[in-house]
mmCIF file of C-alpha atoms and ligand atoms in Angstrom:
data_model
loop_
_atom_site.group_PDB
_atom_site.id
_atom_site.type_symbol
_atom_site.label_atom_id
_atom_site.label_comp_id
_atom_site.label_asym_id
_atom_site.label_seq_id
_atom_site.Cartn_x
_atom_site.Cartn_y
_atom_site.Cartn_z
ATOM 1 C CA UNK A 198 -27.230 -64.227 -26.469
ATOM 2 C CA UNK A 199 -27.203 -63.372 -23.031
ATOM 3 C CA UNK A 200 -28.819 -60.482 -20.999
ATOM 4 C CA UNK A 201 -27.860 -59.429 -18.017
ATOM 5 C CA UNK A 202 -30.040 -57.419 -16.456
ATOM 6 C CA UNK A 203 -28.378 -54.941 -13.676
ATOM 7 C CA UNK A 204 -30.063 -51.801 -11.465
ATOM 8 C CA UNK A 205 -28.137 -49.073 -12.939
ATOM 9 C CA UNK A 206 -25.370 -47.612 -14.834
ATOM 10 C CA UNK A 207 -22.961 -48.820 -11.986
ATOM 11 C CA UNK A 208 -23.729 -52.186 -11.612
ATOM 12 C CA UNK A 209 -23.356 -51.993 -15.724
ATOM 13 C CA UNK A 210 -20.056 -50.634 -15.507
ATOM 14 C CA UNK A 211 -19.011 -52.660 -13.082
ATOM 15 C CA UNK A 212 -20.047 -56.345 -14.734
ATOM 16 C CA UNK A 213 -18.764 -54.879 -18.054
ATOM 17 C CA UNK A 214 -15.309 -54.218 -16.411
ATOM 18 C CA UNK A 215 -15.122 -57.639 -14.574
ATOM 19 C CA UNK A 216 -16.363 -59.265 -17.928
ATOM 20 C CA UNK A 217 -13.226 -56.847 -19.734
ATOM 21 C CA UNK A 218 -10.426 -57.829 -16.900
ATOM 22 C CA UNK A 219 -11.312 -61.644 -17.404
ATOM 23 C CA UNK A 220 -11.005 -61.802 -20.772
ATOM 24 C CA UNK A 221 -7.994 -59.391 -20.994
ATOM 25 C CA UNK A 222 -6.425 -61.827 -18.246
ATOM 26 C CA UNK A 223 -6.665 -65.197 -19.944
ATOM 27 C CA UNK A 224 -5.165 -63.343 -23.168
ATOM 28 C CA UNK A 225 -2.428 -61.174 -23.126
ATOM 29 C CA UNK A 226 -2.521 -60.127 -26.525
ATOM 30 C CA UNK A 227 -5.860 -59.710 -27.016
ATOM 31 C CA UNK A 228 -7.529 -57.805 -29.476
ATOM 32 C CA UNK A 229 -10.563 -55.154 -27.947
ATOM 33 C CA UNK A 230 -12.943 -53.095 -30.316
ATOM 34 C CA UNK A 231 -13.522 -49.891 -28.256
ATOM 35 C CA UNK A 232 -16.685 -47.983 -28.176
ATOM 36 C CA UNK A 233 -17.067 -44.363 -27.805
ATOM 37 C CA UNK A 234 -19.965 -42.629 -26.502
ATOM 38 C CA UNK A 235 -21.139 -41.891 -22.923
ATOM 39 C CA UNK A 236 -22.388 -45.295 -22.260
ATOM 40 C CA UNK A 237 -18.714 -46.777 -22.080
ATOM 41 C CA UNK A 238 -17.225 -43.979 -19.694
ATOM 42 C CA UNK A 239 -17.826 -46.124 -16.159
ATOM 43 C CA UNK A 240 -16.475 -49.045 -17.700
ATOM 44 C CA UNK A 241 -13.268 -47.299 -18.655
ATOM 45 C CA UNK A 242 -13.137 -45.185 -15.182
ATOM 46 C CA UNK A 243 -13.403 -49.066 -13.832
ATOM 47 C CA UNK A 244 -10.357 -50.349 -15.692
ATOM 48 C CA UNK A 245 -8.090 -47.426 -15.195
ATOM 49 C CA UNK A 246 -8.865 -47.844 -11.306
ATOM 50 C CA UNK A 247 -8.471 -51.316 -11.739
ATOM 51 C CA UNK A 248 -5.343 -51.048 -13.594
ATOM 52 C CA UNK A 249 -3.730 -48.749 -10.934
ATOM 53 C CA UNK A 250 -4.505 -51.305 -8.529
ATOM 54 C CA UNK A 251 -1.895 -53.654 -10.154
ATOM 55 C CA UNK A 252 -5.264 -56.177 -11.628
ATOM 56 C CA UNK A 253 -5.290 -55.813 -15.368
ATOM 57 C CA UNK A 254 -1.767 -55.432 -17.740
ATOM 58 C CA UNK A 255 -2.794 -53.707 -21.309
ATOM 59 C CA UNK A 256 0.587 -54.149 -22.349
ATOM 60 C CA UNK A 257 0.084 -56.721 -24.916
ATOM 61 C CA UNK A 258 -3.697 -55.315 -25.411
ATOM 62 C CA UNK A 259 -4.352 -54.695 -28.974
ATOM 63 C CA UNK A 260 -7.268 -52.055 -30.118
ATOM 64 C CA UNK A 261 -9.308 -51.140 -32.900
ATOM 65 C CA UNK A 262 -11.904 -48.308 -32.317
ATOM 66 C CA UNK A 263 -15.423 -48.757 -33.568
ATOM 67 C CA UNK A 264 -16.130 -45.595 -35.392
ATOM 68 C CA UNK A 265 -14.733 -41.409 -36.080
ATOM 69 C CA UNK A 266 -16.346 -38.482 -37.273
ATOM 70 C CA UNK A 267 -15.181 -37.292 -41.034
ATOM 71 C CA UNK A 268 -13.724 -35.232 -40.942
ATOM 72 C CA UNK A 269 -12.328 -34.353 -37.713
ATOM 73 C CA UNK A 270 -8.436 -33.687 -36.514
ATOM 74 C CA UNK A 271 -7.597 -35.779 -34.272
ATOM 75 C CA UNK A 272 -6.192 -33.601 -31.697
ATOM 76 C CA UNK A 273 -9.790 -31.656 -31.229
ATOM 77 C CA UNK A 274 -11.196 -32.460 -28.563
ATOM 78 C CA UNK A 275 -14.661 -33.762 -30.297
ATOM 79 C CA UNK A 276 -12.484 -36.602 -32.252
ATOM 80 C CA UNK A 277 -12.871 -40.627 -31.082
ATOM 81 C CA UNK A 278 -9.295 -40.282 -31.050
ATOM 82 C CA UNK A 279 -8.936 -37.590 -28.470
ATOM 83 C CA UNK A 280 -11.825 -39.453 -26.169
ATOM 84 C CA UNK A 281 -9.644 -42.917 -26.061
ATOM 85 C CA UNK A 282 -6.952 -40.839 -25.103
ATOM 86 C CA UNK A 283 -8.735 -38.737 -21.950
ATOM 87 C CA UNK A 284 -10.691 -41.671 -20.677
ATOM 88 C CA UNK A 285 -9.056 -45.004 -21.086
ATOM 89 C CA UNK A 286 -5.599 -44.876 -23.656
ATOM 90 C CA UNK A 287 -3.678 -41.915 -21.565
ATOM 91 C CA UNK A 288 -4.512 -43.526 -17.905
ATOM 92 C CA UNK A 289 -2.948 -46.761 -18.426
ATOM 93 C CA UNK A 290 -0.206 -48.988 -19.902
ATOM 94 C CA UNK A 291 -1.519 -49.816 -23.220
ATOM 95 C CA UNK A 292 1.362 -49.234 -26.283
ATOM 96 C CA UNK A 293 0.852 -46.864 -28.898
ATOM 97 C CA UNK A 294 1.968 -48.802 -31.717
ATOM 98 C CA UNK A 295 -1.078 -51.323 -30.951
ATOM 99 C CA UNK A 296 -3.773 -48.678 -31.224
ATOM 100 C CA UNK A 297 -5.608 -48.341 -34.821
ATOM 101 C CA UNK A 298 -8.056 -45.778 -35.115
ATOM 102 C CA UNK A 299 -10.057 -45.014 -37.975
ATOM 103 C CA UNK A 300 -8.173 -41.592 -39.536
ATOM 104 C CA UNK A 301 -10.736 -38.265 -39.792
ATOM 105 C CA UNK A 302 -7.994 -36.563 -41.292
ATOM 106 C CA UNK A 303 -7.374 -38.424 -44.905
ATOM 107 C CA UNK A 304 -8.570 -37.175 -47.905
ATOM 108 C CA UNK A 305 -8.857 -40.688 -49.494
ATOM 109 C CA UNK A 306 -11.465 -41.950 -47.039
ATOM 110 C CA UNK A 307 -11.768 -45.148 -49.080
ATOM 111 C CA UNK A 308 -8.303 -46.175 -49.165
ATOM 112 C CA UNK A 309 -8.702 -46.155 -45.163
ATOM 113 C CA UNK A 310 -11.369 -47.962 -45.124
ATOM 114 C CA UNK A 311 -9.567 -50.335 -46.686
ATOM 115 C CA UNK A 312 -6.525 -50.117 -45.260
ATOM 116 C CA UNK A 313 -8.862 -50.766 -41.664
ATOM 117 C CA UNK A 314 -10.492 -53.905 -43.058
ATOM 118 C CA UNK A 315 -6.926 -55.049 -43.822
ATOM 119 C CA UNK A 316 -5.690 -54.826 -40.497
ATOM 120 C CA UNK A 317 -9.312 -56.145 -38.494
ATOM 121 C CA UNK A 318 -8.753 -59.575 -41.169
ATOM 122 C CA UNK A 319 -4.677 -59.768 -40.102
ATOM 123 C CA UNK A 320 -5.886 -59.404 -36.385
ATOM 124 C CA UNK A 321 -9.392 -60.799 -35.682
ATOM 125 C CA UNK A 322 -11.533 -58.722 -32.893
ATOM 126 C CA UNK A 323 -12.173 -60.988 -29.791
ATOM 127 C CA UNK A 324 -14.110 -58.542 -28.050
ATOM 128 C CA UNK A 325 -16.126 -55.703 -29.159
ATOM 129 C CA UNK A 326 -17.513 -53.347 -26.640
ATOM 130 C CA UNK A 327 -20.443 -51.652 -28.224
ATOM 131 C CA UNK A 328 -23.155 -49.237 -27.352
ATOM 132 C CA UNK A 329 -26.215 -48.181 -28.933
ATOM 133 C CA UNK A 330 -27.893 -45.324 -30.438
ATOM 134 C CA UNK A 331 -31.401 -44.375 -29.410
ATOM 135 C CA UNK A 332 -32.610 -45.577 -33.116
ATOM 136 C CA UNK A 333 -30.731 -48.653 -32.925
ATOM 137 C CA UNK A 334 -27.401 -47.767 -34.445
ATOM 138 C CA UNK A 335 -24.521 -49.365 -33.492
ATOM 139 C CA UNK A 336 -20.862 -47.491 -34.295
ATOM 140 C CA UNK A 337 -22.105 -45.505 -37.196
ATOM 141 C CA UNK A 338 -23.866 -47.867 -38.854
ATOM 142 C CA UNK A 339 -27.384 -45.864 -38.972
ATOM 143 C CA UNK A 340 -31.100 -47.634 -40.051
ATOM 144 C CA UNK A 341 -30.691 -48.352 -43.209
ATOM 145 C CA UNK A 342 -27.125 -50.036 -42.778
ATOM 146 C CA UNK A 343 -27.027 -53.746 -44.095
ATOM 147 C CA UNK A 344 -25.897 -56.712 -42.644
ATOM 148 C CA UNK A 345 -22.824 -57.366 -44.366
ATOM 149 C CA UNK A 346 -21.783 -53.514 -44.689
ATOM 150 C CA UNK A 347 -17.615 -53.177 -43.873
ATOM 151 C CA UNK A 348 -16.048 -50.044 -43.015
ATOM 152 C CA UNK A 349 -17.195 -47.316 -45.066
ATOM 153 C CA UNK A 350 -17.795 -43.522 -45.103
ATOM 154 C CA UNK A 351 -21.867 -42.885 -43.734
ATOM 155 C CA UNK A 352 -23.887 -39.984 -43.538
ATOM 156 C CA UNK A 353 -25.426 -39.135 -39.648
ATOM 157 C CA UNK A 354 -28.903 -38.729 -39.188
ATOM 158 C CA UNK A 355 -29.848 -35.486 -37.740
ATOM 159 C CA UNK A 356 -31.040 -37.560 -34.535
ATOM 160 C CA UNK A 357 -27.689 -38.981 -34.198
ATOM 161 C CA UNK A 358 -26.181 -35.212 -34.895
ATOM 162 C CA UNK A 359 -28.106 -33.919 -32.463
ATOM 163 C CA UNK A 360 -27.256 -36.499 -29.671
ATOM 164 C CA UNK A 361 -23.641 -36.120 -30.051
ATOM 165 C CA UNK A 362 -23.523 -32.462 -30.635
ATOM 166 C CA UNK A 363 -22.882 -29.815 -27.564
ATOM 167 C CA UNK A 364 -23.854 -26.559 -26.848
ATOM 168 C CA UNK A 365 -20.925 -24.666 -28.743
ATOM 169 C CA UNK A 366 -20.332 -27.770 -31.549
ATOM 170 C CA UNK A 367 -22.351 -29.702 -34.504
ATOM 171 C CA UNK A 368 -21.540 -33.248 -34.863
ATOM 172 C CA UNK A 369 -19.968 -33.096 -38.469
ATOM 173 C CA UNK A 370 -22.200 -34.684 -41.254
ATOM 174 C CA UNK A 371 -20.132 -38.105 -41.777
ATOM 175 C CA UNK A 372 -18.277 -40.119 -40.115
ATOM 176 C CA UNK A 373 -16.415 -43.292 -40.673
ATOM 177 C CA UNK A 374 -17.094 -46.594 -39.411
ATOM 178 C CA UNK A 375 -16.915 -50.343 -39.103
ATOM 179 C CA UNK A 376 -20.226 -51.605 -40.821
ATOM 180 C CA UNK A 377 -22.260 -54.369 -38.934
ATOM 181 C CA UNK A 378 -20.628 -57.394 -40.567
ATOM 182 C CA UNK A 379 -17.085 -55.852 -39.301
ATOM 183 C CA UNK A 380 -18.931 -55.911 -36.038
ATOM 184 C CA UNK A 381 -20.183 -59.256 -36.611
ATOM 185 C CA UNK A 382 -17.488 -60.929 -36.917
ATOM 186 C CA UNK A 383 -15.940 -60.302 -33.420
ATOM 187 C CA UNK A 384 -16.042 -63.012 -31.664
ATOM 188 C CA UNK A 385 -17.685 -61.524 -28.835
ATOM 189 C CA UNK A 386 -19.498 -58.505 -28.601
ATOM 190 C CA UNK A 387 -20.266 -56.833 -24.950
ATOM 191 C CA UNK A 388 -23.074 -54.641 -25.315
ATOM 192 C CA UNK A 389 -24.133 -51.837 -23.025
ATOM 193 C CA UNK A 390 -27.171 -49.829 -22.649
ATOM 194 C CA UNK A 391 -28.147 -47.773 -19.874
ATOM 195 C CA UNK A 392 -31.420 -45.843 -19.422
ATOM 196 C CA UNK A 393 -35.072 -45.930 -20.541
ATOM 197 C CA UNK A 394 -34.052 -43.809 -23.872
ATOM 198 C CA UNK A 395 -32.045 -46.969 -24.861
ATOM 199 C CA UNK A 396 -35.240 -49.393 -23.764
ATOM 200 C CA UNK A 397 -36.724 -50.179 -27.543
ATOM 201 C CA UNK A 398 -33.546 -50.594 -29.292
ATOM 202 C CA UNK A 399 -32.832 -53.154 -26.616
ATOM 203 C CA UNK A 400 -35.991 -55.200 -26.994
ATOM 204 C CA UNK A 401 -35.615 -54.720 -30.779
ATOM 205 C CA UNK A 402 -32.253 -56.745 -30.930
ATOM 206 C CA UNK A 403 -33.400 -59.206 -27.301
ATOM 207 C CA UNK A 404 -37.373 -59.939 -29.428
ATOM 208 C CA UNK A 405 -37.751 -57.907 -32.044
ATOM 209 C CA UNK A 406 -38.059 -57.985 -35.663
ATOM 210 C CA UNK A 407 -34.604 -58.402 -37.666
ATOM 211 C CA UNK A 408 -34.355 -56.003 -39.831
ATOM 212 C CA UNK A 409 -31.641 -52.695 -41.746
ATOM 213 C CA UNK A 410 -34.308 -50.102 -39.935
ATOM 214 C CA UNK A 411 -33.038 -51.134 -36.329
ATOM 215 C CA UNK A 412 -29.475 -52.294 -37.435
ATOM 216 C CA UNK A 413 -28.648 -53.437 -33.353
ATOM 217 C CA UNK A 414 -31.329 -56.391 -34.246
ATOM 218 C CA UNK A 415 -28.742 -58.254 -36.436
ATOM 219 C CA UNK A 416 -26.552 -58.487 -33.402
ATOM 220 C CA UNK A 417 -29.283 -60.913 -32.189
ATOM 221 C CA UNK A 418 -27.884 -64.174 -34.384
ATOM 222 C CA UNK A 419 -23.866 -63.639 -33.169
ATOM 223 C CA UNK A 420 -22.741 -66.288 -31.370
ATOM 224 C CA UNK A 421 -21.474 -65.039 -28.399
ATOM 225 C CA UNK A 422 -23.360 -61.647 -27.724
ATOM 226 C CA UNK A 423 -22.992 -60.250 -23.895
ATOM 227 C CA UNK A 424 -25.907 -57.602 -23.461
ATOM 228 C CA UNK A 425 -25.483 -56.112 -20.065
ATOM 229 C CA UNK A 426 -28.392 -53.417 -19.394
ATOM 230 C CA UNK A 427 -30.702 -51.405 -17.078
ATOM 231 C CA UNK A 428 -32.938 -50.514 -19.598
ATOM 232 C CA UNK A 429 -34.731 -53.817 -20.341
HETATM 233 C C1 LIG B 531 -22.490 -42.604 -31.003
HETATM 234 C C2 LIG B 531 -21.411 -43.656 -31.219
HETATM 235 C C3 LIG B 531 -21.923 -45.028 -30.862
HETATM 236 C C4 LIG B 531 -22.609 -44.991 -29.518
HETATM 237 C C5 LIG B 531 -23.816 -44.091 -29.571
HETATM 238 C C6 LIG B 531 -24.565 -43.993 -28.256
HETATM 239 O O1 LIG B 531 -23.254 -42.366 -32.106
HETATM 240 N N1 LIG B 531 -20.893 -43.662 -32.554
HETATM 241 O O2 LIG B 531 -20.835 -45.932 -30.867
HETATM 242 O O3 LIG B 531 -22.986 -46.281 -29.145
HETATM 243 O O4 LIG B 531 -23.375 -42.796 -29.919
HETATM 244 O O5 LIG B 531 -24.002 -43.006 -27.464
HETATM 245 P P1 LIG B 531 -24.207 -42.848 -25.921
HETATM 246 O O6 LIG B 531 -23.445 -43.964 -25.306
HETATM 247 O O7 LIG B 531 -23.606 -41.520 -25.612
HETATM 248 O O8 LIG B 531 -25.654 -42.926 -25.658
#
């Protein structure tokens, strides 16, 4: 694992982008795991800039998103799908047909669970961006979640509810997600945390115990683990 410790949500951004670019740059058709959340915003305001600036092609980029609320359609505006759209999918030269996102719409949420494990095993992650959730979560995958859990339909806590719920709209009940051994098997994860909120989750997965009641501290055995923080 390595840490790298930055001032603020900037200098995060920033290092996260550069790490992005480099990677993206040394493989054209690479494949990204993309995070939603707040945490990942400045990163993607950092690629689209740099993108318009001629420095990073997504045309061959290849994505999988992390996580989706179930249900949700995917043209309201609270959907993961929507989100990839406004900040990152609809501002730069990335191709449609290489997108997969995890459907809030089907009825048969097992079947696309499935049908998403399929596809990650045909086309390997190389790097996951992740965030995490004040009690450790990471995508979905709540306390509780196992090391070897796949993609799979998972209740929210009402902490995680409440974080990603506005003013005017709940945060729906379930939600669909890669589990942590999905996650795991990228074969590198960039994590990003910014704030003091996010400051024990962090030192649970940096020196904490390992265990399924923090589920970011089984990120701490990957093999190639970029943490990139202000709050440690
Ligand atoms: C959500 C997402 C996670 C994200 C977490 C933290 O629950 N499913 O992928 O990491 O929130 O969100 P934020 O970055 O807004 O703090």
């Amino acid at each position: 694992m390595k840490v790298i410790r930055v001032k603020n949500y900037e200098e995060m951004s920033r290092t996260a982008s550069e790490i992005l670019i480099g990677e993206i740059r040394k493989k054209k058709n690479i494949v990204v795991g993309f995070a939603t959340g707040r945490t990942p915003l400045g990163l993607y305001k950092n690629l689209v800039r740099a993108y318009r600036k001629r420095e990073v092609d997504f045309s061959g980029v290849r994505s999988f998103n992390l996580d989706e609320y179930y249900p949700v359609a995917k043209n309201s505006r609270r959907s993961f799908f929507s989100y990839m759209f406004r900040n990152l999918f609809g501002l730069v030269n990335i191709k449609e047909g290489n997108m997969n996102f995890l459907d809030g719409e089907v009825r048969d949420w097992r079947a696309e669970c499935a049908r998403y494990e399929g596809l990650i095993r045909k086309s390997p992650i190389d790097v996951q961006i992740l965030g995490v959730g004040v009690n450790g979560h990471i995508g979905f995958n709540e306390p509780g979640s196992s090391f070897s859990s796949r993609t799979r339909l998972v209740e929210l806590s009402d902490e995680t509810r409440r974080q990603n719920s506005g003013i005017f709209w709940r945060a729906p009940k379930q939600a669909l997600t890669m589990g942590v051994g999905t996650i795991l098997s990228a074969k590198k994860i960039i994590l990003l945390a910014s704030g003091r909120e996010k400051m024990k989750a962090v030192e649970r997965l940096v020196k904490g115990k390992i265990s399924k009641d923090c589920p970011v501290s089984f990120l701490r055995g990957h093999k190639d683990l970029v943490v990139v923080t202000d709050s440690f």
